[in-house]
Short mmCIF file of C-alpha atoms in Angstrom, two decimals:
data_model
loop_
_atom_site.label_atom_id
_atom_site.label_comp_id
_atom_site.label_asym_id
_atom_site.label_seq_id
_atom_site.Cartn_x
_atom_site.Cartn_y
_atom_site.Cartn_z
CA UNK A 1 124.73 174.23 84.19
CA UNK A 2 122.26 174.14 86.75
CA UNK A 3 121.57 172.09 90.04
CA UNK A 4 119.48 169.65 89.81
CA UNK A 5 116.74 169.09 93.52
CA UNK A 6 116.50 165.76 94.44
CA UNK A 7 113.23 164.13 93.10
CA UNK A 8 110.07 163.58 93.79
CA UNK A 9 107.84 161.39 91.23
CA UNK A 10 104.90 161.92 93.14
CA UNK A 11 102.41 164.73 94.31
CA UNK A 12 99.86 165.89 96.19
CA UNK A 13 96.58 163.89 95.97
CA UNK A 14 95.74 166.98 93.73
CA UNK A 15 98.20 165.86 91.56
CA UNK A 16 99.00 162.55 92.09
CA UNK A 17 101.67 162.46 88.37
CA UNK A 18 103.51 165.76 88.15
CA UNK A 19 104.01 167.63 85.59
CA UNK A 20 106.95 165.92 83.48
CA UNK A 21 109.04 169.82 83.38
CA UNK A 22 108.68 169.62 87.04
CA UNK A 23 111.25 166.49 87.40
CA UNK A 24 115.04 166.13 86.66
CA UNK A 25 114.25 163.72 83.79
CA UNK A 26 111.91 166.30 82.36
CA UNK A 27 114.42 169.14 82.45
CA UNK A 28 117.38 166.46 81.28
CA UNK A 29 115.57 166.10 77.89
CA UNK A 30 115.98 169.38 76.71
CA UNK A 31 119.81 169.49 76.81
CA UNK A 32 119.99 166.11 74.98
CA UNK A 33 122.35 165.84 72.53
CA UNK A 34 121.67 164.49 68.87
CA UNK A 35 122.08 161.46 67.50
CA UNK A 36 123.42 158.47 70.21
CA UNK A 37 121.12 158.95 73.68
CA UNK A 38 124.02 157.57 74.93
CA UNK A 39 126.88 160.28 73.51
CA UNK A 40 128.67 161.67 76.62
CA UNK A 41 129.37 165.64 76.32
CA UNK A 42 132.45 167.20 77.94
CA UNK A 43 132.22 166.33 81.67
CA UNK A 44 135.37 168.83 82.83
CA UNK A 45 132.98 171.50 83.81
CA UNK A 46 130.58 169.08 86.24
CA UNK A 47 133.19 166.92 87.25
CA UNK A 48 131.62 163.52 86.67
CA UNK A 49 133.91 161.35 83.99
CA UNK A 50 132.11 159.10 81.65
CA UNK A 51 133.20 156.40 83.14
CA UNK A 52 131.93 156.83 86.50
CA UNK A 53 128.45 156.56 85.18
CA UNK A 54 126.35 153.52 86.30
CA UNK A 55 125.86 151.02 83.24
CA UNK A 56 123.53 148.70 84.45
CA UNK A 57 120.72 148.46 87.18
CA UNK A 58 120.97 146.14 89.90
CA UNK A 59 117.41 144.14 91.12
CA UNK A 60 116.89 146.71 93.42
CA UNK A 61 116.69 149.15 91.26
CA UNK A 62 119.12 151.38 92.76
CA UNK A 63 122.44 152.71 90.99
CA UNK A 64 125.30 150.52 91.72
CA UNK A 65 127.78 152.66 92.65
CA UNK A 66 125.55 155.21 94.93
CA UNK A 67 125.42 157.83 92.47
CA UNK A 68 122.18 160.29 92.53
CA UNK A 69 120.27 161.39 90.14
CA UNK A 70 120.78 164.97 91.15
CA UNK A 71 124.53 164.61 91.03
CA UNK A 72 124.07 163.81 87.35
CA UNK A 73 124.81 166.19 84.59
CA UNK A 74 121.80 168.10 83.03
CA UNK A 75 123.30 167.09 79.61
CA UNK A 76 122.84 163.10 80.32
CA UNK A 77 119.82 161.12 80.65
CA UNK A 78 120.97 157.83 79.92
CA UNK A 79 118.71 155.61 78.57
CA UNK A 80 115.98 158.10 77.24
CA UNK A 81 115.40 158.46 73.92
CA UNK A 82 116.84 161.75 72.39
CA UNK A 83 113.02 162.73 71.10
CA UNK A 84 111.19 162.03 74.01
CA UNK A 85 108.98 164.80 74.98
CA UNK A 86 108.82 165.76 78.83
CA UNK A 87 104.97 164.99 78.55
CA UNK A 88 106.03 161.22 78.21
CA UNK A 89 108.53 160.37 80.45
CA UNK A 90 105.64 159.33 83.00
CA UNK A 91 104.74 157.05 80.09
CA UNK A 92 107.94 156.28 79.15
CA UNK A 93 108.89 154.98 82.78
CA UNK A 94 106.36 153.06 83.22
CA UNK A 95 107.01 150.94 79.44
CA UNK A 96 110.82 150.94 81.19
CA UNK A 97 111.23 151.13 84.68
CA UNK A 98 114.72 149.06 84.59
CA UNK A 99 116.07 151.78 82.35
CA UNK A 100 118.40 154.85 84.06
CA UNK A 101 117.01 157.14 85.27
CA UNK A 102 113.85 155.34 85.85
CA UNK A 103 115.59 152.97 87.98
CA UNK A 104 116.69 155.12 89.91
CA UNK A 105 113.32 157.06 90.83
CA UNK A 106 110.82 155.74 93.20
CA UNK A 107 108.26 155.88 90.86
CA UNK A 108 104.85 156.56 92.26
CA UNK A 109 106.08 156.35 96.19
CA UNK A 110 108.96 158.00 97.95
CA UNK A 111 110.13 154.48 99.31
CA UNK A 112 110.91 150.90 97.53
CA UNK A 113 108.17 148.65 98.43
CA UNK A 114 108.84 146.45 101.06
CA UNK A 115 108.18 143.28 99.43
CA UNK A 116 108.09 140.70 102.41
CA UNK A 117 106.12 142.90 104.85
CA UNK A 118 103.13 143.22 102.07
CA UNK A 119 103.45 139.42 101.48
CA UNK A 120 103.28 138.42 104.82
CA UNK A 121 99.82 140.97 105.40
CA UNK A 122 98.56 139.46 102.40
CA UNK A 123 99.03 135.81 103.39
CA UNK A 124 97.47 137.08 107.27
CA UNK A 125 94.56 138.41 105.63
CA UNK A 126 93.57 135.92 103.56
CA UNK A 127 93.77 133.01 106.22
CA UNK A 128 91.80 135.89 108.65
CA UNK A 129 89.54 135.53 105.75
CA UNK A 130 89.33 131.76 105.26
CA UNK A 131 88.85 131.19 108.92
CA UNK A 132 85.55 134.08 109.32
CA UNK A 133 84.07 131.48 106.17
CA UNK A 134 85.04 128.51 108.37
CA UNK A 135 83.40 129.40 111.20
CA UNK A 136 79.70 131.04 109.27
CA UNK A 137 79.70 127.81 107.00
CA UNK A 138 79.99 125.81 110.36
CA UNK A 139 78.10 127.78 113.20
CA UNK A 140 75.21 129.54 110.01
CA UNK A 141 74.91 132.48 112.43
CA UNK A 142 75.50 136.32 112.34
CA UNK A 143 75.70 136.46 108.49
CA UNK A 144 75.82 140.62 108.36
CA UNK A 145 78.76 140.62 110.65
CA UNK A 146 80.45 137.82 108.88
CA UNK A 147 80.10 139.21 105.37
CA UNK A 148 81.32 143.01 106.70
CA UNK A 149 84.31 141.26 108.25
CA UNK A 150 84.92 139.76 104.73
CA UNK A 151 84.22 142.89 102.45
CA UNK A 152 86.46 144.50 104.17
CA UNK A 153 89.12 141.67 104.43
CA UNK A 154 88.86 141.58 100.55
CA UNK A 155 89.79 144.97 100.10
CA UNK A 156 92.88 144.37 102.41
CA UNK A 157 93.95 141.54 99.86
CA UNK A 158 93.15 143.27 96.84
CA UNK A 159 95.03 146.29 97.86
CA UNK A 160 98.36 144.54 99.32
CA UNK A 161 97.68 142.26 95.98
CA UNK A 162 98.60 145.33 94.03
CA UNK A 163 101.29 146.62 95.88
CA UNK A 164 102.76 143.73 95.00
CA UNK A 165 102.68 144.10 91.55
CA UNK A 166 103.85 147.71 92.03
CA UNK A 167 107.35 146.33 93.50
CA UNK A 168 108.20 145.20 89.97
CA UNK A 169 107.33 148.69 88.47
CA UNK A 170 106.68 150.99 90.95
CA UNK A 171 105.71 153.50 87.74
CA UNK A 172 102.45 151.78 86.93
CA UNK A 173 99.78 153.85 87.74
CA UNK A 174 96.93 151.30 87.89
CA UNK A 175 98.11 149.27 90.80
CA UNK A 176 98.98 152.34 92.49
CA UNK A 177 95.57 153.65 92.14
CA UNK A 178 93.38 150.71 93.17
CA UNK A 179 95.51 149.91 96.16
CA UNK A 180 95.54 153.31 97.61
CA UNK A 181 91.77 153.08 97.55
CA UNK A 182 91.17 149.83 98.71
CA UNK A 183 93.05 149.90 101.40
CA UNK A 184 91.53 153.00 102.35
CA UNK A 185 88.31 151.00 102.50
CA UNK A 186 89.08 148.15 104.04
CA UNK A 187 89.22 149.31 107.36
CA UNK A 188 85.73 151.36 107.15
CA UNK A 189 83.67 147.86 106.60
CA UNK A 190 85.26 146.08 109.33
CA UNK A 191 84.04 149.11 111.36
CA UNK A 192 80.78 147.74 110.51
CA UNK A 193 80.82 144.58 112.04
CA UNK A 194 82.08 146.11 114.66
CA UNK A 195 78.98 148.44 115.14
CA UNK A 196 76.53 145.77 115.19
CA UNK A 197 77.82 144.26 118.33
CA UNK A 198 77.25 146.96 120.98
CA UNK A 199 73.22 146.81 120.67
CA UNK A 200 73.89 143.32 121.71
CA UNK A 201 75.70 143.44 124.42
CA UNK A 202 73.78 145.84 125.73
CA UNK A 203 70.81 143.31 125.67
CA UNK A 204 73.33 141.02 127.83
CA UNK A 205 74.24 143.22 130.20
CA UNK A 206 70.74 145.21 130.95
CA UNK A 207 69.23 147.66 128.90
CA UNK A 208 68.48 149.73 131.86
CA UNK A 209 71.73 150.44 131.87
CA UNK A 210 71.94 152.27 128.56
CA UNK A 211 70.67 155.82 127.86
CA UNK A 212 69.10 154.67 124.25
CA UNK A 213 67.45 151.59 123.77
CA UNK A 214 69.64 148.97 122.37
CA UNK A 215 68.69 148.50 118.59
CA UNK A 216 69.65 152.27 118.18
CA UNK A 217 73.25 151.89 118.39
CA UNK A 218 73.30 149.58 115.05
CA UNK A 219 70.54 151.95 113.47
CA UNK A 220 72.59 154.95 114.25
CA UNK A 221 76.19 153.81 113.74
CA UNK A 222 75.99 151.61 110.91
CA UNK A 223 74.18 153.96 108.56
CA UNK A 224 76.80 156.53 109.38
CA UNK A 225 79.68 153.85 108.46
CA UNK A 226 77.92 153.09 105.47
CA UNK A 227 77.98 157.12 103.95
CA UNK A 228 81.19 157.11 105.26
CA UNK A 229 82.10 154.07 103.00
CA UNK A 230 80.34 155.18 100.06
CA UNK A 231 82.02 158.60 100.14
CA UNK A 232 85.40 157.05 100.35
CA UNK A 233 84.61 154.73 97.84
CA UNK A 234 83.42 157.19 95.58
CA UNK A 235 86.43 159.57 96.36
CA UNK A 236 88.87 156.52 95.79
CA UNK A 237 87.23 155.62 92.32
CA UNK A 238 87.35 159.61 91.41
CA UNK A 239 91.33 160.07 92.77
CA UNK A 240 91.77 156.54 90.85
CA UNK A 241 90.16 157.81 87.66
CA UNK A 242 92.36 160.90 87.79
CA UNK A 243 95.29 159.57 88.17
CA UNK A 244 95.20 157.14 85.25
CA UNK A 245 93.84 159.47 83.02
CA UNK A 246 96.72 161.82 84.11
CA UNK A 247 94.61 164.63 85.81
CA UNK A 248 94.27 166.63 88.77
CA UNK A 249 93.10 164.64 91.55
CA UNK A 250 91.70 167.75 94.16
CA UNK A 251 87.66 166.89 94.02
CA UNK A 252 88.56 162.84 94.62
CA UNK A 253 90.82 163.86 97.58
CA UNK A 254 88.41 166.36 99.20
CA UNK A 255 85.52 163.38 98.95
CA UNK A 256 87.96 161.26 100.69
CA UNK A 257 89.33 163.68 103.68
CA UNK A 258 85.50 163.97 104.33
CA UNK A 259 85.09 159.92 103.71
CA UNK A 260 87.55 159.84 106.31
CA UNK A 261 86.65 162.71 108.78
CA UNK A 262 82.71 161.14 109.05
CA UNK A 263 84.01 157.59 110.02
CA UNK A 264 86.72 159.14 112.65
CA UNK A 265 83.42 161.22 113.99
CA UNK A 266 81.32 158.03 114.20
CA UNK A 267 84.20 155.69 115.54
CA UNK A 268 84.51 158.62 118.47
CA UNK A 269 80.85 158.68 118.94
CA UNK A 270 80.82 154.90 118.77
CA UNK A 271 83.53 154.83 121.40
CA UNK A 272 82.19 157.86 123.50
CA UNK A 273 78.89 155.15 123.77
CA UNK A 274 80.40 152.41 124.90
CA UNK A 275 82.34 154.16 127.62
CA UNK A 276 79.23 155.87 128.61
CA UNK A 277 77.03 152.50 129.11
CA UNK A 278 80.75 150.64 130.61
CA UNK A 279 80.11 153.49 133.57
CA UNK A 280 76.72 153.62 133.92
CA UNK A 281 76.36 149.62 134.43
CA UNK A 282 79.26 149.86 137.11
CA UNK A 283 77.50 152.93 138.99
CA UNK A 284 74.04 151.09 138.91
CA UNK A 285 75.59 147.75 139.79
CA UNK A 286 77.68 149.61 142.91
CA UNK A 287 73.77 150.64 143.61
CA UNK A 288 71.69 147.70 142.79
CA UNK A 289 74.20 144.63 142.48
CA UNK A 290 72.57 142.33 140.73
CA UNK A 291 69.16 143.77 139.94
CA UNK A 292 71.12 146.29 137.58
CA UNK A 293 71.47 143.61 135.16
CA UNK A 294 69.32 141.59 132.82
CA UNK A 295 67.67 138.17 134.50
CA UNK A 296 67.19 136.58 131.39
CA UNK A 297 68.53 133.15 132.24
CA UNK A 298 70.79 132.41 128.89
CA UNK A 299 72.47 135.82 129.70
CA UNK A 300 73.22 135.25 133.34
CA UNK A 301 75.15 132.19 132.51
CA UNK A 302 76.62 134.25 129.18
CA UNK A 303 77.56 137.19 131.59
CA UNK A 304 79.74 134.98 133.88
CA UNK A 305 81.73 133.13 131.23
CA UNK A 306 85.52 134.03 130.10
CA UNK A 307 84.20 133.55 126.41
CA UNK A 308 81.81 136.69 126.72
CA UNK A 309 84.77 138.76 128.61
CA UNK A 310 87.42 138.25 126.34
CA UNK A 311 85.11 139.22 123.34
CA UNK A 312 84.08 142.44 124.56
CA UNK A 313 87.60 142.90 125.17
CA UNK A 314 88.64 141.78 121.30
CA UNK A 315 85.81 144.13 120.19
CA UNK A 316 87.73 147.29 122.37
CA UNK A 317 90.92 146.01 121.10
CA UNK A 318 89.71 145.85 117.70
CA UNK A 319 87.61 149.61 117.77
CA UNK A 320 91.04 151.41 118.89
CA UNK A 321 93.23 149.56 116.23
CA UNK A 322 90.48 150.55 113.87
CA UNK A 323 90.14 154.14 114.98
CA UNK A 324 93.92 155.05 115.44
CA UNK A 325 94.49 154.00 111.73
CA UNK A 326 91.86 156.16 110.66
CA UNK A 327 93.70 159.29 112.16
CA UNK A 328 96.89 158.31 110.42
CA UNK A 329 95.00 158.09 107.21
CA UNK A 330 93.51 161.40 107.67
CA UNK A 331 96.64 162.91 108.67
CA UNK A 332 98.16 161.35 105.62
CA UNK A 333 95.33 162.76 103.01
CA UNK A 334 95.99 166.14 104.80
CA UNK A 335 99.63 166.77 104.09
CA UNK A 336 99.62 164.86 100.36
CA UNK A 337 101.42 161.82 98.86
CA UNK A 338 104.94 164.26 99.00
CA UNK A 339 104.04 164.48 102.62
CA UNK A 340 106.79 163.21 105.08
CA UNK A 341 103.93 160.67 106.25
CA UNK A 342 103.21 159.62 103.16
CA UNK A 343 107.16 159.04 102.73
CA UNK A 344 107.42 156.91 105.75
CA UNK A 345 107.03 153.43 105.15
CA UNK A 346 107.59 151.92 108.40
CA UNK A 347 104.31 154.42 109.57
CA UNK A 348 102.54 152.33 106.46
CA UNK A 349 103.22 149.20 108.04
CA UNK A 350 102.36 149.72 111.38
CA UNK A 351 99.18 151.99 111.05
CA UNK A 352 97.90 150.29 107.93
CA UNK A 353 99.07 146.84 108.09
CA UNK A 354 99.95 145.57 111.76
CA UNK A 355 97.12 147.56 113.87
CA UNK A 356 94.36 146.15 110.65
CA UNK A 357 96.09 142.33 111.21
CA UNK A 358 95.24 142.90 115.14
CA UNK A 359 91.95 143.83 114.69
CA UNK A 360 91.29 141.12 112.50
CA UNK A 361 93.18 138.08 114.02
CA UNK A 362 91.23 139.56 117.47
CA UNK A 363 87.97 139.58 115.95
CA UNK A 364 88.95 135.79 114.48
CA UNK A 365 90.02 134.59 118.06
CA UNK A 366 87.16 135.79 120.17
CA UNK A 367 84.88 135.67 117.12
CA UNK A 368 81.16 136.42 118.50
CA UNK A 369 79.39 134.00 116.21
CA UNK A 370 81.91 131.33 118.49
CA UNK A 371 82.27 132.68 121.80
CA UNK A 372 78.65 133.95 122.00
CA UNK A 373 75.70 132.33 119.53
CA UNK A 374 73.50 133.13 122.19
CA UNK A 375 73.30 136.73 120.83
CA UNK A 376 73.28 135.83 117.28
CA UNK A 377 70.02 133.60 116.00
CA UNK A 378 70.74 131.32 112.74
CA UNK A 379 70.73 132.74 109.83
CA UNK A 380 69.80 129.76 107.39
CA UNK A 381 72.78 129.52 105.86
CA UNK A 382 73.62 125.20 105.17
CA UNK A 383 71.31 122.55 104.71
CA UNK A 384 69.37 123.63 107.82
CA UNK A 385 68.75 126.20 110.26
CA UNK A 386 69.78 126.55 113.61
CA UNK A 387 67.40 127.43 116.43
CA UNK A 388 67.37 131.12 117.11
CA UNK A 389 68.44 132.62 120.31
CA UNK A 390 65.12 133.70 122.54
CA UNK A 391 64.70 137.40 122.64
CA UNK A 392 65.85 139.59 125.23
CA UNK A 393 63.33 139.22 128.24
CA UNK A 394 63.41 141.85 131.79
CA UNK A 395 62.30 140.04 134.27
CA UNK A 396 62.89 142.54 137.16
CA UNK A 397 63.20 145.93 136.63
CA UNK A 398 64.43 148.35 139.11
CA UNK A 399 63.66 152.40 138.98
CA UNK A 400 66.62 154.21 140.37
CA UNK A 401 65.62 158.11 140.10
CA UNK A 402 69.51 158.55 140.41
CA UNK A 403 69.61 157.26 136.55
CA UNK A 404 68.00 160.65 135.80
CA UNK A 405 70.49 162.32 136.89
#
């Protein structure tokens, strides 16, 4: 009788559901015996008595008595039904995921859900979510980065939502589907907000200090996040539709790896920016002191406030939580859901769940619409609106031919 490998119920993204002959419980059903799923055939040649057998499931879902499925006779499936053709277990597993061996199987991931850690990032994102309301209802400023913050905080809460519901049957392929995908987006419209910012500070700082003028940054970078969402939403939706409808996945997965790949490219470039104008204000100010800066008398007293500090250094904070997750998720799309990343659940937490909750809870604390309305007019949100903040004004400029350098 032959060995059985140890299991895995899940695939690549091409193939999210194996094929049912590809899985011990497939190749089980062909030995079955007649009449009683239950009957026990003569266990002297594999060595494994009856009565060894586990007879009931724990809450966990685990065997009681540490017995594998791979140490398990091919002639016993306990539990299935005798006629149950290997293009159903799937099916099967998910009507009965308490029954052996579906129990036993992680179902759709390659680890048992962690069920605290995805209630606690649940609960984090949705009071990250009630406080950005809080503070747009109260301050009716900076709507557009408010209501990216909150797209994207919605996805979080949807996804963990249905991870949730996946602990109790981790075969049910429609939670599986729509939080794999929404937490794959939920990231890329908090990049948003993000981009809107720099064009900003820029203004606050001097835009002589910037090789572009300062509105391009949002017209160039948001844009870019925006194809970058829509391909990975429409990748998500395709892998999603796939995998319900039990087919391959490959042209959804290939839509999200380049989903993915655009908004790493535009998170470096966004980065690469930043850095860029960070050295050329300290050269010119090394130069010109303070004539490399703007004289606009709101952003003089911004400039030498903690507030303004410690929320460009929530938005860095917030960029490299942001852009490290999206190279685990691309290195996790590139070696498949039987991957060894995809396995690792402790990677999940970290990369998807605790670097997201930073970014968040940093963006909350220092939140610009708080720590600087002077770079944000009123948006007319309320019973009123509030008074705008006066445009950026140069007062003196200074021509350094160095700049050209």
């Amino acid at each position: 009788m032959a060995d059985l490998e140890t299991p895995s119920a899940t695939s690549t993204m091409a193939d999210v559901i194996p094929s049912a002959t590809e899985t011990p419980v497939a190749m089980a059903t062909d030995s079955l015996v007649p009449g009683d799923a239950a009957t026990v055939p003569d266990m002297a040649t594999d060595g494994i008595p009856p009565e060894s057998l586990p007879t009931e499931v724990p809450q966990d879902g685990l065997p009681p008595d540490g017995i594998s499925l791979d140490s398990l006779p091919t002639g016993l499936t306990p539990g299935l039904p005798q006629d149950l053709s290997p293009d159903k277990i799937q099916s099967f597993c998910e009507s009965n995921p308490a029954q052996m061996p579906c129990a036993s199987l992680p179902g759709l991931y390659q680890y048992r859900i962690n069920l605290p850690a995805n209630a606690i990032f649940l609960t984090l994102f949705c009071l990250s979510l009630i406080w950005f309301c809080v503070v747009l209802a109260r301050k009716r400023r900076g709507a557009l980065f408010t209501l990216a913050m909150l797209a994207g905080l919605l996805c979080e809460i949807f996804g963990y939502a249905n991870r949730i519901i996946n602990f109790g049957n981790q075969w049910s392929v429609v939670p599986f589907a729509l939080q794999f995908s929404l937490i794959t987006l939920g990231p890329t419209c908090m990049a948003a907000s993000i981009y809107m910012c720099l064009s900003r500070i820029v203004s606050a700082v001097g835009i002589d200090n910037s090789r572009i003028p300062g509105d391009y940054y949002t017209k160039f970078f948001v844009p870019c996040d925006i194809i970058a969402l829509l391909l990975q939403a429409i990748g998500g939706a395709v892998t999603a539709t796939s995998v319900i409808g039990g087919r391959s996945a490959d042209t959804g997965n290939r839509i999200l790896i380049f989903g993915i790949v655009l908004q790493i490219l535009t998170l470096a470039g966004f980065i690469a920016a930043a850095t860029d104008f960070s050295i050329r204000t300290y050269r010119r100010r090394k130069r010109l002191g303070k004539a490399a800066f703007s004289h606009h008398p709101a952003y003089v007293r911004l400039r030498s406030t903690m507030r303004f500090r410690g929320f460009v250094g929530a938005l860095a904070l917030a960029t490299l939580c942001i852009f490290c997750r999206s190279v685990f998720h691309l290195a996790e799309l590139s070696e498949g859901i039987r991957g060894p990343i995809f396995a690792n659940q402790g990677l999940f937490i970290f990369f998807e769940g605790v670097l997201i909750v930073i970014a968040a809870f940093a963006l909350n604390v220092m939140n610009p619409i708080q720590t600087t309305p002077e770079l944000f007019p009123g948006g007319g949100f309320g019973l009123w609106k509030k008074e705008a903040a006066p445009p950026p004004v140069i007062i003196h400029k200074v021509v350094d031919w160095n700049d050209k350098v």
